[in-house]
Short mmCIF file of C-alpha atoms in Angstrom, two decimals:
data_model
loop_
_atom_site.label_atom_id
_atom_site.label_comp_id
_atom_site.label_asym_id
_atom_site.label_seq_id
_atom_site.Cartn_x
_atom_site.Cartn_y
_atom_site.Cartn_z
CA UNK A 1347 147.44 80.08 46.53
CA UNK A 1348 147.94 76.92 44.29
CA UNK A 1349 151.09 74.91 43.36
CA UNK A 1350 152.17 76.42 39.65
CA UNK A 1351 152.04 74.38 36.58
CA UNK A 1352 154.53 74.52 34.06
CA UNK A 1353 157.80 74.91 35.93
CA UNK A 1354 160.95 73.13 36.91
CA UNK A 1355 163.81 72.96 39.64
CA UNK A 1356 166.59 74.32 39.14
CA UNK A 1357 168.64 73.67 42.60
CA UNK A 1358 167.11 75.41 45.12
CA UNK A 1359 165.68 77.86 42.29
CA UNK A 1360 162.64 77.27 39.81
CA UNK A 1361 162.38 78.06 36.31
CA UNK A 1362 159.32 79.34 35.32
CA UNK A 1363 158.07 77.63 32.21
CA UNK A 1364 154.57 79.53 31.44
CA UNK A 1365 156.02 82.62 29.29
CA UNK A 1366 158.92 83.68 27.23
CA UNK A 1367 160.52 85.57 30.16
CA UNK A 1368 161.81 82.22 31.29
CA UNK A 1369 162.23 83.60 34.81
CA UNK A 1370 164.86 81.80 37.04
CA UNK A 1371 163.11 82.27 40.25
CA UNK A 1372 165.44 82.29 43.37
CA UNK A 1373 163.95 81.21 46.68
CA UNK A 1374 161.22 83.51 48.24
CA UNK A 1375 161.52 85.49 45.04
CA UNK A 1376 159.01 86.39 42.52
CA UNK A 1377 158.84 85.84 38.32
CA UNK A 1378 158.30 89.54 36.41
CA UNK A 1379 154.63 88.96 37.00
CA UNK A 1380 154.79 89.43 40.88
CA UNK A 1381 152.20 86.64 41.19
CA UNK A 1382 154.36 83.27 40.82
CA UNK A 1383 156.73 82.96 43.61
CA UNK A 1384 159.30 80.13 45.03
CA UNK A 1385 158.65 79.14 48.17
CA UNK A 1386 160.19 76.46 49.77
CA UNK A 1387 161.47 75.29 46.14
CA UNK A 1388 158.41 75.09 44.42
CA UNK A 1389 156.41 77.12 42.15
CA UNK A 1390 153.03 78.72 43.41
CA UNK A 1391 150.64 80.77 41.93
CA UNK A 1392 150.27 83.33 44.86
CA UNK A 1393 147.08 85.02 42.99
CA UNK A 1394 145.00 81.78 42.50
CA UNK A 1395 141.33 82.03 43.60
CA UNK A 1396 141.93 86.05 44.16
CA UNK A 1397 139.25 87.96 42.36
CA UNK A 1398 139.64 92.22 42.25
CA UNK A 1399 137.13 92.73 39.30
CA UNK A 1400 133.95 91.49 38.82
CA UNK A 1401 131.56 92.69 37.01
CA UNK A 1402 128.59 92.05 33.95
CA UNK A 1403 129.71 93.35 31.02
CA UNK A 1404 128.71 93.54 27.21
CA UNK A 1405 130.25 91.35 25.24
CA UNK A 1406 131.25 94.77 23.40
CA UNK A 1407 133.27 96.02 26.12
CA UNK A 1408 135.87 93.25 25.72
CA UNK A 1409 136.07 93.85 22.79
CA UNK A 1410 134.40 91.02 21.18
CA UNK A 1411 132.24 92.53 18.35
CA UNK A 1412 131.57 88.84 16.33
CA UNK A 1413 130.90 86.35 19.16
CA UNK A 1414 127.28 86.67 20.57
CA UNK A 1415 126.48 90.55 19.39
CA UNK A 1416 124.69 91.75 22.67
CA UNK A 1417 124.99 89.41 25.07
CA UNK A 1418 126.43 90.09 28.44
CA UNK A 1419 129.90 88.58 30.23
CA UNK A 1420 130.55 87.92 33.67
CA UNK A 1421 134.01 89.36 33.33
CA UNK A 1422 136.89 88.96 36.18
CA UNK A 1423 139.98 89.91 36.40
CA UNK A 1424 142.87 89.65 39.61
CA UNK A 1425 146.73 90.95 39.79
CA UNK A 1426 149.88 90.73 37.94
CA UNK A 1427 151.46 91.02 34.76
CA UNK A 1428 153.91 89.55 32.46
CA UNK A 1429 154.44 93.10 30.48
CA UNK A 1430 155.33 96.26 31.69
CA UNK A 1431 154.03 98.73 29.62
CA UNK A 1432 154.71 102.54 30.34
CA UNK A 1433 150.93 103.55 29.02
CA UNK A 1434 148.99 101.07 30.66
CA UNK A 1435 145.77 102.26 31.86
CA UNK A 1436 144.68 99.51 34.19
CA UNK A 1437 148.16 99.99 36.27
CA UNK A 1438 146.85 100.02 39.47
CA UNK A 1439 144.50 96.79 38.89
CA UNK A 1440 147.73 95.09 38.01
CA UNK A 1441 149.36 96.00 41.12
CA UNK A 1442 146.23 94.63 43.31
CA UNK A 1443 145.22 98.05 44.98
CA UNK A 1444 141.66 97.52 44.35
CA UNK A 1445 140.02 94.95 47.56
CA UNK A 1446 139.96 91.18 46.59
CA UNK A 1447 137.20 88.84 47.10
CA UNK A 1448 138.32 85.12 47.34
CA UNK A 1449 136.49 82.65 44.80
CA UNK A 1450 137.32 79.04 44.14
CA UNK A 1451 136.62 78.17 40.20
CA UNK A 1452 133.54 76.24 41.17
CA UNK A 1453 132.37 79.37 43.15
CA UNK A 1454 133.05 81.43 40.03
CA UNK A 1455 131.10 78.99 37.57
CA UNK A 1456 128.59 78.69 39.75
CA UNK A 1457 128.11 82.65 39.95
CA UNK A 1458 127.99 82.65 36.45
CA UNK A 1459 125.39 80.06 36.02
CA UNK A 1460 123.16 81.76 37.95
CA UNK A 1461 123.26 85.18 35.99
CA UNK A 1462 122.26 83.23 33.01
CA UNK A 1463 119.22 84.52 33.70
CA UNK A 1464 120.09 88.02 32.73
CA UNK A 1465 121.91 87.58 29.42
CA UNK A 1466 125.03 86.12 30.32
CA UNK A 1467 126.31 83.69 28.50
CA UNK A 1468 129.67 82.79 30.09
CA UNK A 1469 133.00 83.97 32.08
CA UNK A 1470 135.58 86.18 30.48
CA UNK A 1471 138.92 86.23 32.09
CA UNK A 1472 140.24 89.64 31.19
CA UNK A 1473 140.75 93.35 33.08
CA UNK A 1474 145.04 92.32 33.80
CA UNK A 1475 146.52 89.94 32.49
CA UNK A 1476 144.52 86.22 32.67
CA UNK A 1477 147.82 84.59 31.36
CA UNK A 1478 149.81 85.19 34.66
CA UNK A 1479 146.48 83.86 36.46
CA UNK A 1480 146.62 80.82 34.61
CA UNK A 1481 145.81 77.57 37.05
CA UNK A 1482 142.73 79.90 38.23
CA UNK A 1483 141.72 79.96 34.25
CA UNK A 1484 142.12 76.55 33.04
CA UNK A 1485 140.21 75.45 36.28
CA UNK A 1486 137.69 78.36 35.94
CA UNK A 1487 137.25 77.56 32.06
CA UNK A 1488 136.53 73.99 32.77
CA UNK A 1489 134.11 74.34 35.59
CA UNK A 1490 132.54 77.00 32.81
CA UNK A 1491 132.12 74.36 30.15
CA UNK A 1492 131.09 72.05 32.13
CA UNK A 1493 127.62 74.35 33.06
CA UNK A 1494 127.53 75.02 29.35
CA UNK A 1495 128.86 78.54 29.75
CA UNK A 1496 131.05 80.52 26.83
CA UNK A 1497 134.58 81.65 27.99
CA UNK A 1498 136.64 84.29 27.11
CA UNK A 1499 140.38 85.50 27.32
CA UNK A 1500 141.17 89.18 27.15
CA UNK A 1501 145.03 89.01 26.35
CA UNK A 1502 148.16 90.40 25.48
CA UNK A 1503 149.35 86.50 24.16
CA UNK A 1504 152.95 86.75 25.70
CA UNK A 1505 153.13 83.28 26.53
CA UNK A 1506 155.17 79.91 25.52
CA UNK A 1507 153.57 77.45 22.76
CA UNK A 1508 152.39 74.39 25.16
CA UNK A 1509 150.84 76.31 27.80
CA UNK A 1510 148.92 78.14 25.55
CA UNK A 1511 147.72 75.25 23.39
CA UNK A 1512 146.66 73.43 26.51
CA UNK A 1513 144.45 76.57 27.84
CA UNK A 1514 142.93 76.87 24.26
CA UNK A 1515 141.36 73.53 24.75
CA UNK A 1516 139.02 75.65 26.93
CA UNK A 1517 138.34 78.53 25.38
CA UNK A 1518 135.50 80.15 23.09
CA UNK A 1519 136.82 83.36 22.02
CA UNK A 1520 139.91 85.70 22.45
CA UNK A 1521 140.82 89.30 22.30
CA UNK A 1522 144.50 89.81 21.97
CA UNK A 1523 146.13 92.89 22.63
CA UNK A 1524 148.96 93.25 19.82
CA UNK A 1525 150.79 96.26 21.19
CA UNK A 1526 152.52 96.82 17.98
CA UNK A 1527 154.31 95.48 15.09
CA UNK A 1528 157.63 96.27 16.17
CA UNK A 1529 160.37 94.52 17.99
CA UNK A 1530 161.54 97.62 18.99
CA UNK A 1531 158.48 99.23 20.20
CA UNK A 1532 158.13 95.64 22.68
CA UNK A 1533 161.51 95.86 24.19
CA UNK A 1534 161.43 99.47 24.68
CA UNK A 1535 158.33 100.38 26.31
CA UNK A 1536 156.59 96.76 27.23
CA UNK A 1537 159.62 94.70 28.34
CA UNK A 1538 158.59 92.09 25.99
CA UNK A 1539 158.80 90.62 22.37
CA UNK A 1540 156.69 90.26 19.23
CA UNK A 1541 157.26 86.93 18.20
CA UNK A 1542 156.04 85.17 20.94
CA UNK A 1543 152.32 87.29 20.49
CA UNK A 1544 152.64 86.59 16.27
CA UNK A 1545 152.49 82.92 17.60
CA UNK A 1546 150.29 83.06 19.96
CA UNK A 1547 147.41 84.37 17.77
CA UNK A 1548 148.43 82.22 14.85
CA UNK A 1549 148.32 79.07 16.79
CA UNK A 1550 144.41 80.62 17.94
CA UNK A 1551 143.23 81.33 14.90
CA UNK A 1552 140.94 77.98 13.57
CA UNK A 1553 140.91 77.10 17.15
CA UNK A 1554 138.43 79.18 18.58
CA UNK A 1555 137.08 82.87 17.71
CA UNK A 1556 139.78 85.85 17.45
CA UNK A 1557 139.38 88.80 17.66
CA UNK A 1558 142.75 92.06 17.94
CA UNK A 1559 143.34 95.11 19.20
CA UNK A 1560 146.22 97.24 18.76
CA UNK A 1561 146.52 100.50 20.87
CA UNK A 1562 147.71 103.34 18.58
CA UNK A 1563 149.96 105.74 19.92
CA UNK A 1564 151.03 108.50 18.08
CA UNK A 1565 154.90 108.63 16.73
CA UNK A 1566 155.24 105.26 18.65
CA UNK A 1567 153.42 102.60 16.55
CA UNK A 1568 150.66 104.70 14.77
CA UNK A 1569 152.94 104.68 11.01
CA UNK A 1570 150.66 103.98 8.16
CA UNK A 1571 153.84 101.38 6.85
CA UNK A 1572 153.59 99.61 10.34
CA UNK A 1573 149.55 99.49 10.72
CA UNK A 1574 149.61 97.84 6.94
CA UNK A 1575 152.64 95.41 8.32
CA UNK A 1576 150.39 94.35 10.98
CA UNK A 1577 147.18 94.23 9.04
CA UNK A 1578 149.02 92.39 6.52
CA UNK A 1579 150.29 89.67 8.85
CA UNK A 1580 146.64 89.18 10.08
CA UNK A 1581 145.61 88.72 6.60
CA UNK A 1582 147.42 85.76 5.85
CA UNK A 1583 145.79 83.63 8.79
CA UNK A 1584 142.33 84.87 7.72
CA UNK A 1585 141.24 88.45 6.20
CA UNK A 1586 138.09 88.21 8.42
CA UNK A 1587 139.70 88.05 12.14
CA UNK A 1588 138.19 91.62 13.18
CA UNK A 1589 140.57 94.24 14.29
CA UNK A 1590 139.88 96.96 16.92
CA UNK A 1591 141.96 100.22 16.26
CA UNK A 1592 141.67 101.87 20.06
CA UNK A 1593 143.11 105.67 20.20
CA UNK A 1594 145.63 106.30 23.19
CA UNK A 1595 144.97 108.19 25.98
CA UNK A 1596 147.75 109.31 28.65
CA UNK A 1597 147.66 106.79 31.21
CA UNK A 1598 150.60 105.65 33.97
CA UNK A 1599 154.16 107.31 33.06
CA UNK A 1600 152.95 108.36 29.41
CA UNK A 1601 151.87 111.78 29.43
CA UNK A 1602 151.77 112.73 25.77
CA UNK A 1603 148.34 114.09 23.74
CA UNK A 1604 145.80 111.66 23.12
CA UNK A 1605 146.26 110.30 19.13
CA UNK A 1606 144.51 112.21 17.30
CA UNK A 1607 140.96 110.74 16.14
CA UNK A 1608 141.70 111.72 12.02
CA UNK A 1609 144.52 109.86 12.34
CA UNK A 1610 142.97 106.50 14.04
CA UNK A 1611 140.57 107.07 11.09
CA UNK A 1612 143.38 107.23 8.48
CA UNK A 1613 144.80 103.96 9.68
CA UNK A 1614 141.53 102.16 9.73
CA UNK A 1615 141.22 102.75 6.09
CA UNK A 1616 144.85 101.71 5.69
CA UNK A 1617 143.68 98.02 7.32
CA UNK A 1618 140.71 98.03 5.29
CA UNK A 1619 142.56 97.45 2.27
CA UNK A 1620 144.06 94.01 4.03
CA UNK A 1621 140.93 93.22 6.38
CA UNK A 1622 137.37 92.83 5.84
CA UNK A 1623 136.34 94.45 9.58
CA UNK A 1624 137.96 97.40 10.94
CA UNK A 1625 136.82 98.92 13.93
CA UNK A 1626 137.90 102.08 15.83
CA UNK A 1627 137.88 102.10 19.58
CA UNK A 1628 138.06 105.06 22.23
CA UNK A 1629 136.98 107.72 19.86
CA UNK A 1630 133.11 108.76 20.13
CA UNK A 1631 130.26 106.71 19.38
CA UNK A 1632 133.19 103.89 18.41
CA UNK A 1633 131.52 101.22 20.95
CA UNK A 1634 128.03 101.59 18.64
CA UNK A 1635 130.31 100.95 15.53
CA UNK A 1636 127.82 98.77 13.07
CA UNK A 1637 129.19 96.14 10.89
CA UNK A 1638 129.16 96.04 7.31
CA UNK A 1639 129.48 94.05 4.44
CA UNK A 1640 132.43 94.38 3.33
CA UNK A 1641 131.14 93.64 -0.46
CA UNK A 1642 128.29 95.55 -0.59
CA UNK A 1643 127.97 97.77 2.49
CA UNK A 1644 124.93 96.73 3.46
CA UNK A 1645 124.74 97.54 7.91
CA UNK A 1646 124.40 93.93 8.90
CA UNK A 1647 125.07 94.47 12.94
CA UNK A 1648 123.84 97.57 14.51
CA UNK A 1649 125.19 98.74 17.87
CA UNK A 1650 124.16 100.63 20.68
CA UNK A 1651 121.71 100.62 23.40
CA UNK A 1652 119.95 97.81 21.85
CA UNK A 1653 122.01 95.77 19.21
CA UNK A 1654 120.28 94.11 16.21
CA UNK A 1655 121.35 91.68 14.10
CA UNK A 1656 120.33 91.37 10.56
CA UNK A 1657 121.94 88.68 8.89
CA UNK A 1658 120.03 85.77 7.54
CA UNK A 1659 121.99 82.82 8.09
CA UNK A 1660 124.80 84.16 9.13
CA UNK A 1661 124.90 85.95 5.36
CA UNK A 1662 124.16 89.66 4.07
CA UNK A 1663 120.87 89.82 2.84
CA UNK A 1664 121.72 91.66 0.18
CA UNK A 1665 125.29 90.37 -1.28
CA UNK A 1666 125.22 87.01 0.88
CA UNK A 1667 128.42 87.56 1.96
CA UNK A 1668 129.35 84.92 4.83
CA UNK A 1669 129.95 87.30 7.92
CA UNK A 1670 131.92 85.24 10.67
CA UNK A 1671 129.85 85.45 13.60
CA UNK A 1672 131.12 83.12 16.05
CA UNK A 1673 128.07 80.80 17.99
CA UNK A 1674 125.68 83.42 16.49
CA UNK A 1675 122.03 81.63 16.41
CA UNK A 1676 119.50 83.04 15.06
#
C-alpha cells in the first residue's frame, strides 16, 4: 500500500483526482476502482506493489504488432478497474481472485533485467487495468528505464489530462482499448465516457508508439457507419497508428453469439479505406496476421512461430513505403 498521488481533501473525504470519475471518497470507502481507498483522510493506493499476473509474453499478445516484431514482454498485471464493462473477459483478474505475489518496482525491474537474456526487452503493465495501478507504474516504468528496458501500457485510456501526460514521460508504447465510438455504448454498458479515451490517445500519439483495439460486438458497436467514425477519427492524428479489430466472445454477464468472423472482416475493409494497417484479432490464424504495404502489397512482417522482418530500412523493398516500426533495428 502507498499514499495516492493526484488527490485532494475534501473535509474528512478525498477527491480522487486520477480519472474522470472524480470520485468523492468518504472515509474507509473506496473510488469505482476498488483499489484507492480513504483511510484516515488520505488517499492510498491499496494495490501498490501487488502483482496477480506475471508472465513472458510476445510482444504480439499485447497487442503491439509495430514495436519490436518478435520480441518477448515481461507482462504484469494486479486488481481493479476504473470501467465496468458487462463483456469483460478478464473479470475475475480485476476482482483479485487469482493469488498475489508482492513486488516492489525495483524487484520488478530487476526481474526484468535479468530475462533480458531470453528476448525480453522490457515490462508491460497490462492484463486489468494499469491506470488504477498507477504509483506502482510510474515507479515501475522508471526503475525500467533506468536498466534500459522498453515499457508498455495495455489500456483502456479513461483517465484525466495531467496524470496521463506525467506517466507518458515513461512510456515506450501503448495499446488502448477504444471500446467504441459511441457515448452511448460507454455509459450503457462500461460506466464510462468517450471523450476522456479520444483525449487520451490524441495527447499519445507523437509521444510514444500507439497502437488500438476496439472489441466488436455485434448490434452493439460493430455498424459499418460507427467503425468508419472511429477509423476516421484515428486518421486525422496519423493514418498509420495500427488498429486491431478483435471479434467478441461471451464473457462475464454477456451471453450473446460470438460476432461473426465475415463480419469482423467486412469492417476491416471498411477501416482500410481510412487506415494504412488493419488487423483482425480473435478470429483464426489472426495473431500470425503479416503486414503489408499498404501501396504495393508487398508482405513486409511475417508472423507466426518465428516472425521475420523484411523491411530495409524501415522501408518496403519494393515501393519504399516508410512502415512505422517503432525502435525497430535492423
Amino acid at each position: 500500500m502507498q499514499e495516492a498521488l493526484y488527490w485532494e481533501k475534501a473535509g474528512e473525504q478525498v477527491h480522487c483526482l486520477l480519472c474522470p470519475h472524480d470520485c468523492t471518497i468518504p472515509p474507509r470507502g473506496s473510488g469505482r476502482c476498488q483499489v484507492r481507498k480513504n483511510i484516515c483522510g488520505k488517499l492510498w493506493a491499496v494495490n501498490y506493489g501487488e502483482v496477480s499476473g506475471l508472465a513472458l509474453d510476445p510482444i504480439e499478445k499485447k497487442p503491439l504488432y509495430h514495436f519490436f516484431p518478435g520480441s518477448l514482454i515481461l507482462s504484469a498485471g494486479s486488481r481493479g478497474c476504473n470501467l465496468d464493462c458487462g463483456f469483460c473477459q478478464n473479470w475475475a483478474s480485476v476482482r483479485g481472485e487469482y493469488p498475489v505475489q508482492t513486488l516492489s518496482p525495483v524487484e520488478l525491474a530487476d526481474l526484468a533485467a535479468a530475462t533480458k537474456s531470453r528476448g525480453n526487452i522490457g515490462i508491460a503493465f497490462t492484463y486489468t487495468e494499469p491506470l488504477v495501478w498507477y504509483e506502482y507504474v510510474l515507479a515501475g516504468a522508471k526503475e525500467a528505464r533506468r536498466r534500459g528496458l522498453k515499457t508498455v501500457l495495455v489500456t483502456n485510456g479513461y483517465i484525466r489530462l495531467e496524470p496521463w501526460l506525467q506517466l507518458l514521460e515513461h512510456i515506450d508504447a501503448l495499446n488502448i482499448d477504444l471500446k467504441a465510438f459511441s457515448n452511448r455504448f460507454y455509459r450503457a454498458n462500461c460506466k464510462g465516457s468517450l471523450q476522456p479515451v479520444k483525449e487520451a490517445i490524441a495527447a499519445a500519439v507523437g509521444k510514444c508508439h500507439v497502437e488500438v483495439t476496439t472489441l466488436l460486438i455485434q448490434g452493439e458497436n460493430a455498424g459499418a457507419e460507427e467503425v468508419e467514425s472511429l477509423s476516421t477519427f484515428l486518421a486525422t492524428l496519423n493514418r498509420q497508428i495500427p488498429l486491431h479489430l478483435s471479434r467478441y466472445y461471451p464473457a462475464r454477464q454477456w451471453q450473446q453469439p460470438a460476432t461473426p468472423p465475415d463480419l469482423i472482416e467486412d469492417l476491416a475493409e471498411i477501416a482500410r479505406q481510412k487506415l494504412d494497417f488493419v488487423y483482425t484479432g480473435n478470429l483464426p490464424g489472426s495473431y500470425s496476421a503479416g503486414t503489408y504495404s499498404p501501396q504495393c502489397g508487398q508482405l513486409l512482417i511475417q508472423r507466426g512461430t518465428v516472425t521475420k522482418v523484411f523491411l530495409s530500412q524501415r522501408s518496403c523493398p519494393r515501393c519504399k513505403y516508410q512502415v512505422p516500426i517503432s525502435a525497430y533495428e535492423e
